[in-house]
Coordinates of C-alpha atoms and ligand atoms in Angstrom, one line a residue:
M1 CA 19.1 -45.8 -26.4
T2 CA 15.4 -44.8 -27.1
A3 CA 13.6 -44.5 -23.9
I4 CA 10.6 -46.5 -23.9
V5 CA 7.0 -45.3 -23.1
F6 CA 3.9 -47.1 -21.9
S7 CA 0.5 -46.1 -21.4
G8 CA -3.0 -47.6 -21.4
L9 CA -6.6 -46.8 -21.3
Q10 CA -9.9 -48.4 -20.5
P11 CA -12.0 -49.5 -23.3
T12 CA -14.9 -47.5 -21.5
G13 CA -16.7 -46.6 -24.7
T14 CA -15.9 -43.4 -26.1
L15 CA -12.9 -41.3 -25.6
H16 CA -13.5 -37.9 -23.8
I17 CA -11.7 -34.5 -24.0
G18 CA -10.5 -35.6 -20.0
N19 CA -8.9 -38.7 -21.5
Y20 CA -7.4 -36.6 -24.8
F21 CA -6.0 -33.6 -23.1
G22 CA -5.1 -35.3 -20.0
A23 CA -3.2 -38.1 -21.9
V24 CA -3.4 -39.3 -25.5
Q25 CA -2.4 -35.6 -27.0
N26 CA 0.5 -36.4 -25.0
F27 CA 0.9 -40.0 -26.7
V28 CA 0.7 -38.3 -30.2
K29 CA 3.4 -36.3 -29.3
L30 CA 5.5 -38.8 -27.9
Q31 CA 5.5 -41.4 -30.5
T32 CA 7.9 -39.6 -32.7
Q33 CA 10.4 -39.5 -30.0
Y34 CA 10.4 -42.7 -28.4
K35 CA 9.6 -46.2 -28.6
C36 CA 5.8 -46.3 -27.6
Y37 CA 3.3 -49.0 -26.5
Y38 CA -0.2 -48.1 -25.7
A39 CA -2.7 -50.5 -25.0
I40 CA -6.5 -51.0 -24.7
V41 CA -6.6 -52.5 -21.2
D42 CA -9.6 -54.8 -21.6
Y43 CA -8.4 -56.8 -18.6
H44 CA -8.7 -53.8 -16.6
A45 CA -12.2 -53.0 -17.5
I46 CA -13.3 -56.5 -16.2
T47 CA -13.0 -55.4 -12.7
V48 CA -16.1 -53.9 -12.5
E49 CA -19.4 -55.4 -13.6
H50 CA -19.7 -55.1 -17.3
D51 CA -21.5 -56.6 -20.3
P52 CA -19.4 -58.6 -22.6
E53 CA -20.7 -57.7 -25.7
E54 CA -20.4 -53.8 -24.7
L55 CA -16.6 -54.6 -24.0
R56 CA -16.0 -56.0 -27.1
R57 CA -17.6 -53.2 -28.9
N58 CA -15.9 -50.4 -26.8
T59 CA -12.3 -52.2 -27.2
L60 CA -12.6 -51.6 -31.1
E61 CA -14.3 -48.3 -30.8
M62 CA -11.5 -47.4 -28.6
G63 CA -8.8 -48.4 -30.9
M64 CA -11.0 -46.0 -33.6
D65 CA -10.7 -43.3 -31.7
L66 CA -7.2 -43.6 -30.5
L67 CA -6.4 -43.4 -34.3
A68 CA -8.7 -41.0 -35.0
C69 CA -6.5 -38.6 -32.4
G70 CA -3.6 -39.2 -34.4
L71 CA -1.8 -42.6 -33.1
D72 CA 0.0 -43.8 -36.1
P73 CA 0.8 -47.8 -36.1
R74 CA 4.0 -46.9 -38.1
Q75 CA 5.3 -44.7 -34.9
C76 CA 4.0 -46.5 -32.0
V77 CA 2.4 -50.2 -31.2
L78 CA -0.8 -50.1 -30.7
F79 CA -2.8 -53.2 -29.1
V80 CA -5.3 -54.9 -27.0
Q81 CA -4.0 -55.9 -23.6
S82 CA -5.6 -59.3 -23.4
Q83 CA -4.1 -60.4 -26.8
V84 CA -0.7 -60.3 -24.8
P85 CA -1.2 -62.5 -22.0
E86 CA 2.5 -62.0 -20.5
H87 CA 0.9 -58.9 -18.9
T88 CA -1.6 -61.2 -16.8
E89 CA 1.4 -63.6 -16.0
L90 CA 3.6 -60.7 -15.1
A91 CA 0.8 -59.4 -12.6
W92 CA 0.7 -62.6 -10.9
I93 CA 4.5 -62.5 -10.5
L94 CA 4.6 -58.8 -9.2
S95 CA 1.7 -59.3 -6.8
A96 CA 4.4 -61.3 -4.7
V97 CA 6.5 -58.2 -4.4
T98 CA 3.4 -55.9 -3.9
S99 CA 2.5 -54.7 -0.7
Y100 CA -0.9 -55.4 0.7
G101 CA -0.8 -52.4 2.8
D102 CA 0.3 -50.2 -0.2
L103 CA -2.6 -51.6 -2.2
Q104 CA -5.2 -50.6 0.7
R105 CA -3.8 -47.1 0.4
M106 CA -4.8 -46.8 -3.4
T107 CA -7.4 -43.7 -3.6
Q108 CA -8.7 -44.9 -6.8
F109 CA -9.5 -48.4 -5.0
K110 CA -11.2 -46.6 -2.2
E111 CA -13.2 -44.3 -4.7
K112 CA -14.6 -47.1 -6.9
G113 CA -15.4 -49.7 -4.2
E114 CA -17.4 -47.2 -2.2
G115 CA -20.8 -47.8 -1.8
Q116 CA -20.5 -51.0 -4.0
E117 CA -22.7 -54.0 -3.1
F118 CA -19.9 -56.0 -4.7
V119 CA -16.2 -55.4 -4.7
S120 CA -13.9 -57.8 -7.0
C121 CA -10.6 -58.4 -5.6
G122 CA -9.6 -57.9 -9.1
L123 CA -10.4 -54.1 -8.3
F124 CA -8.1 -54.4 -5.3
T125 CA -5.4 -55.6 -6.9
Y126 CA -5.8 -53.7 -10.5
P127 CA -2.8 -51.5 -9.9
V128 CA -0.4 -54.7 -9.9
L129 CA -1.8 -55.6 -13.4
Q130 CA -1.3 -52.0 -14.3
A131 CA 2.6 -52.3 -13.1
A132 CA 2.8 -55.3 -15.0
D133 CA 1.7 -53.4 -18.1
I134 CA 4.2 -51.1 -17.7
L135 CA 7.3 -53.2 -16.8
A136 CA 6.7 -55.9 -19.2
Y137 CA 8.0 -53.6 -21.8
K138 CA 10.5 -51.9 -19.0
A139 CA 9.2 -48.7 -20.0
S140 CA 10.6 -45.9 -17.9
K141 CA 8.3 -43.0 -19.1
V142 CA 4.6 -43.2 -18.5
P143 CA 2.4 -40.5 -19.8
V144 CA -1.0 -40.1 -17.7
G145 CA -3.7 -37.7 -16.3
E146 CA -3.2 -36.9 -12.4
D147 CA -5.4 -39.4 -11.3
Q148 CA -3.0 -42.1 -12.1
V149 CA 0.2 -40.9 -10.4
Q150 CA -0.3 -42.9 -7.4
H151 CA -0.7 -46.3 -9.4
I152 CA 3.0 -45.2 -11.2
E153 CA 4.5 -44.5 -7.6
L154 CA 3.2 -47.9 -6.7
T155 CA 4.8 -49.6 -9.8
R156 CA 8.2 -47.8 -9.0
R157 CA 7.9 -49.3 -5.3
I158 CA 7.1 -52.8 -6.9
A159 CA 9.8 -52.5 -9.6
R160 CA 12.4 -51.5 -6.7
R161 CA 11.3 -54.3 -4.6
F162 CA 11.7 -56.8 -7.3
N163 CA 15.3 -55.4 -8.1
S164 CA 16.5 -55.6 -4.6
R165 CA 15.1 -59.3 -4.2
F166 CA 16.2 -60.9 -7.6
G167 CA 18.7 -58.3 -9.3
E168 CA 18.2 -55.5 -11.4
T169 CA 15.5 -56.0 -14.1
F170 CA 12.9 -53.2 -14.4
P171 CA 13.9 -49.5 -14.6
E172 CA 11.6 -47.6 -12.1
P173 CA 9.1 -45.6 -14.4
E174 CA 8.2 -41.9 -14.1
V175 CA 5.3 -40.2 -14.8
L176 CA 4.7 -37.6 -17.7
L177 CA 2.2 -35.3 -17.0
S178 CA 0.5 -33.0 -19.5
E179 CA -0.9 -29.4 -19.0
A180 CA -4.3 -30.8 -18.7
L181 CA -3.7 -32.6 -15.5
R182 CA -7.5 -33.0 -14.7
I183 CA -10.3 -31.7 -16.6
M184 CA -13.4 -31.3 -14.4
S185 CA -16.9 -32.3 -15.7
P186 CA -18.6 -29.4 -16.8
A187 CA -22.2 -30.4 -14.7
E188 CA -20.3 -30.5 -11.7
P189 CA -16.8 -29.1 -11.6
T190 CA -15.5 -30.1 -8.4
R191 CA -15.7 -33.7 -9.8
K192 CA -13.4 -35.3 -12.6
M193 CA -14.3 -35.6 -16.1
S194 CA -15.7 -39.3 -16.4
K195 CA -18.0 -41.7 -18.4
S196 CA -19.2 -43.3 -15.5
L197 CA -20.8 -40.2 -14.1
G198 CA -23.4 -39.6 -17.1
P199 CA -23.5 -38.0 -20.5
K200 CA -23.8 -34.5 -18.8
H201 CA -20.4 -34.8 -17.0
Y202 CA -18.4 -35.6 -20.3
I203 CA -17.7 -34.2 -23.8
A204 CA -16.8 -37.0 -26.0
I205 CA -14.1 -36.5 -28.6
T206 CA -16.6 -37.2 -31.2
E207 CA -19.5 -35.3 -29.9
S208 CA -21.7 -33.3 -31.9
E209 CA -20.8 -29.7 -32.6
D210 CA -24.5 -28.7 -31.1
S211 CA -23.7 -31.2 -28.3
I212 CA -20.7 -29.5 -27.3
R213 CA -21.9 -26.2 -27.4
E214 CA -24.9 -27.0 -25.4
K215 CA -22.7 -28.8 -22.5
I216 CA -20.3 -25.5 -22.7
K217 CA -23.5 -22.9 -22.4
T218 CA -24.9 -24.8 -19.3
A219 CA -21.4 -25.6 -17.7
V220 CA -21.7 -24.9 -13.9
T221 CA -19.9 -21.7 -13.3
D222 CA -21.6 -19.8 -10.2
I223 CA -20.2 -21.7 -7.2
G224 CA -18.3 -18.5 -6.8
P225 CA -14.4 -18.1 -5.8
R226 CA -13.6 -19.1 -2.2
P227 CA -14.4 -16.2 0.0
D228 CA -10.8 -16.1 1.5
T229 CA -8.8 -16.2 -1.9
N230 CA -8.9 -14.5 -5.3
E231 CA -9.0 -18.3 -6.5
K232 CA -11.5 -19.0 -9.4
S233 CA -14.3 -21.0 -8.7
P234 CA -13.7 -24.9 -9.9
G235 CA -16.0 -24.4 -13.2
V236 CA -14.6 -21.1 -14.2
A237 CA -11.0 -22.7 -13.5
N238 CA -12.0 -25.5 -15.8
L239 CA -13.3 -23.3 -18.9
F240 CA -10.0 -21.5 -18.5
L241 CA -8.2 -24.5 -18.8
L242 CA -10.3 -25.6 -21.8
L243 CA -9.5 -22.2 -23.4
K244 CA -5.6 -22.5 -22.7
L245 CA -5.7 -26.1 -24.4
T246 CA -7.2 -24.8 -27.6
A247 CA -7.1 -21.1 -28.3
P248 CA -4.3 -18.9 -29.3
K249 CA -2.5 -17.5 -26.5
E250 CA -3.7 -13.9 -27.2
I251 CA -7.1 -14.7 -26.8
Y252 CA -6.7 -16.7 -23.6
D253 CA -4.5 -13.7 -22.3
Q254 CA -7.5 -11.4 -22.9
F255 CA -9.9 -13.5 -20.9
E256 CA -7.2 -13.7 -18.2
D257 CA -7.0 -10.1 -18.2
D258 CA -10.8 -9.3 -18.0
Y259 CA -11.1 -11.9 -15.2
A260 CA -8.1 -10.0 -13.0
R261 CA -9.8 -6.7 -13.8
G262 CA -13.1 -8.1 -12.5
V263 CA -14.9 -7.6 -16.0
L264 CA -15.4 -11.2 -17.4
K265 CA -18.6 -12.2 -18.6
Y266 CA -19.2 -15.8 -18.5
E267 CA -21.3 -15.8 -21.7
P268 CA -18.3 -14.8 -24.2
L269 CA -16.1 -16.9 -22.4
K270 CA -18.5 -19.9 -22.7
R271 CA -18.6 -19.0 -26.6
A272 CA -14.9 -18.8 -27.2
V273 CA -14.5 -22.3 -25.1
A274 CA -17.3 -23.9 -27.5
D275 CA -15.6 -22.3 -30.5
Y276 CA -12.1 -23.4 -29.8
L277 CA -13.0 -26.7 -28.5
V278 CA -15.3 -27.5 -31.8
K279 CA -12.6 -26.3 -33.8
T280 CA -10.0 -28.4 -32.1
L281 CA -12.0 -31.7 -32.2
E282 CA -13.2 -31.1 -35.9
P283 CA -10.0 -33.0 -37.6
I284 CA -10.5 -35.8 -35.4
R285 CA -14.2 -36.5 -36.1
A286 CA -13.3 -36.1 -39.7
R287 CA -10.4 -38.6 -39.6
R288 CA -12.7 -41.2 -37.1
A289 CA -15.4 -40.9 -39.7
Q290 CA -13.0 -42.2 -42.4
L291 CA -11.6 -45.2 -40.5
K292 CA -12.4 -48.5 -41.5
E293 CA -13.1 -51.2 -38.8
A294 CA -11.1 -54.2 -40.6
E295 CA -8.5 -51.8 -41.0
V296 CA -8.2 -51.2 -37.4
R297 CA -8.7 -54.9 -36.3
E298 CA -5.5 -55.3 -38.8
I299 CA -3.5 -52.7 -36.8
L300 CA -4.6 -54.2 -33.2
I301 CA -3.6 -57.5 -34.3
E302 CA -0.2 -56.2 -35.8
G303 CA 0.3 -54.3 -32.4
A304 CA -0.6 -57.2 -30.4
R305 CA 2.2 -59.3 -32.4
T306 CA 4.9 -56.8 -32.3
A307 CA 4.1 -56.2 -28.2
R308 CA 4.1 -59.7 -27.4
A309 CA 7.6 -60.6 -28.6
V310 CA 8.8 -57.7 -26.3
A311 CA 6.7 -59.0 -23.5
R312 CA 7.5 -62.8 -24.0
R313 CA 11.6 -62.1 -23.4
T314 CA 10.9 -59.8 -20.6
L315 CA 8.8 -62.8 -18.9
E316 CA 11.6 -65.2 -19.9
E317 CA 14.0 -63.2 -17.8
V318 CA 11.6 -62.7 -14.9
R319 CA 11.0 -66.5 -15.0
E320 CA 14.6 -67.3 -14.7
R321 CA 15.6 -64.7 -11.8
I322 CA 12.6 -65.9 -9.5
G323 CA 13.5 -69.4 -10.2
V324 CA 10.3 -71.0 -11.8
G325 CA 10.0 -72.6 -15.3
R326 CA 13.0 -74.7 -15.9
V327 CA 13.1 -77.7 -13.8
V328 CA 16.4 -78.1 -12.2
L329 CA 17.2 -81.6 -11.4
Ligands
TYM1 P1 -8.5 -44.5 -18.0 O1 -8.8 -45.4 -18.8 O2 -9.4 -44.2 -16.7 O3 -8.2 -43.3 -18.5 C1 -7.1 -43.2 -19.5 C2 -6.1 -41.7 -19.3 O4 -6.8 -40.5 -19.3 C3 -6.5 -39.6 -18.2 N1 -7.8 -39.3 -17.7 C4 -8.0 -37.7 -17.6 N2 -6.8 -36.8 -17.7 C5 -7.0 -35.8 -17.4 N3 -8.4 -35.1 -16.9 C6 -9.6 -36.1 -16.7 N4 -10.7 -36.0 -16.4 C7 -9.1 -37.5 -17.0 N5 -9.9 -38.8 -16.9 C8 -9.0 -39.8 -17.6 C9 -5.9 -40.9 -17.4 O5 -5.1 -40.1 -16.2 C10 -5.5 -41.6 -18.0 O6 -4.1 -41.5 -18.4 N6 -5.4 -47.3 -14.9 C11 -5.5 -46.7 -16.0 C12 -5.6 -47.2 -17.4 C13 -4.1 -48.1 -17.0 C14 -2.7 -47.6 -17.4 C15 -1.8 -48.8 -17.5 C16 -2.2 -46.4 -17.6 C17 -4.0 -49.4 -17.2 N7 -2.4 -49.9 -17.2 C18 -0.5 -48.7 -17.5 C19 -1.0 -46.1 -17.6 C20 0.0 -47.4 -17.8 C21 -7.1 -46.1 -16.2 O7 -8.1 -46.5 -15.8 O8 -7.2 -45.0 -17.2

């Protein structure tokens, strides 16, 4: 039987190269090998303050970005999470087999909640909804960046507890990591690339060539290697990673060699990173410009229809197992 893959992305505006190299590039590869479900997770995005109009817009934009990156609706199911209400129903059910202590240990909750005046209960239970996303399709493989690994481990524990209480129902999904575990912010390379830090901290997949060149040119490199080791500084390591992901191996090896010999100059390194990044993103930008909104909406509606039929079957089974729904006299 073909394995089932699930992954999700929050509709936080534009897709950045951290999302792309950390996850989406893998989505594209996997769609030809497995049965893949990819969701734009709008219900996750409401756990922090948001503007409704912007969320609606971003949801569609994210669909366009994903299609531009190469997701093919003939090969995978692409949909918007809120259009399949079974996710939220399953999240409630799974919350009953999720340990409160486990949720308290989630580092992303701590990071996102820190310093906020209002921390929603939804932000706390967010990983349960994530588990429901995955388990509604009985997915066994989840391609994500490194920051999501803890959430997938929790999903495994939730699946295990459900199975041991109610009988074998869910697989314990495994994480599929790409080579780009974690792309860092060019402006502050000790922090993960993320939209929420502001425009200096991320490079969008649709960013203009000038802007990409400027961000790479001004990328921070001079924090220096740790004095006790010969390790690259975080900024230099990030540039090398981007080069590895975009340039031919000989070019990459040449720069590694220069580094090892202590003759590396940042300027040519940065120029090469910018050149190859621009080249890699160019076809995505071109495809993005050709997409029509109406066409994308249709794809998302059709995707939700397909996804819902599967999620509905899982929910029927789950309700039966936990003893709700059918009134027994
Ligand atoms: P999100 O929307 O923050 O990110 C989407 C994907 O991009 C990866 N990623 C990165 N990878 C490398 N370097 C970076 N700087 C970087 N930034 C983001 C993330 O690891 C992720 O794979 N909770 C999830 C969404 C989600 C989900 C799911 C994922 C909801 N339900 C079920 C998998 C399965 C999130 O907020 O990802």
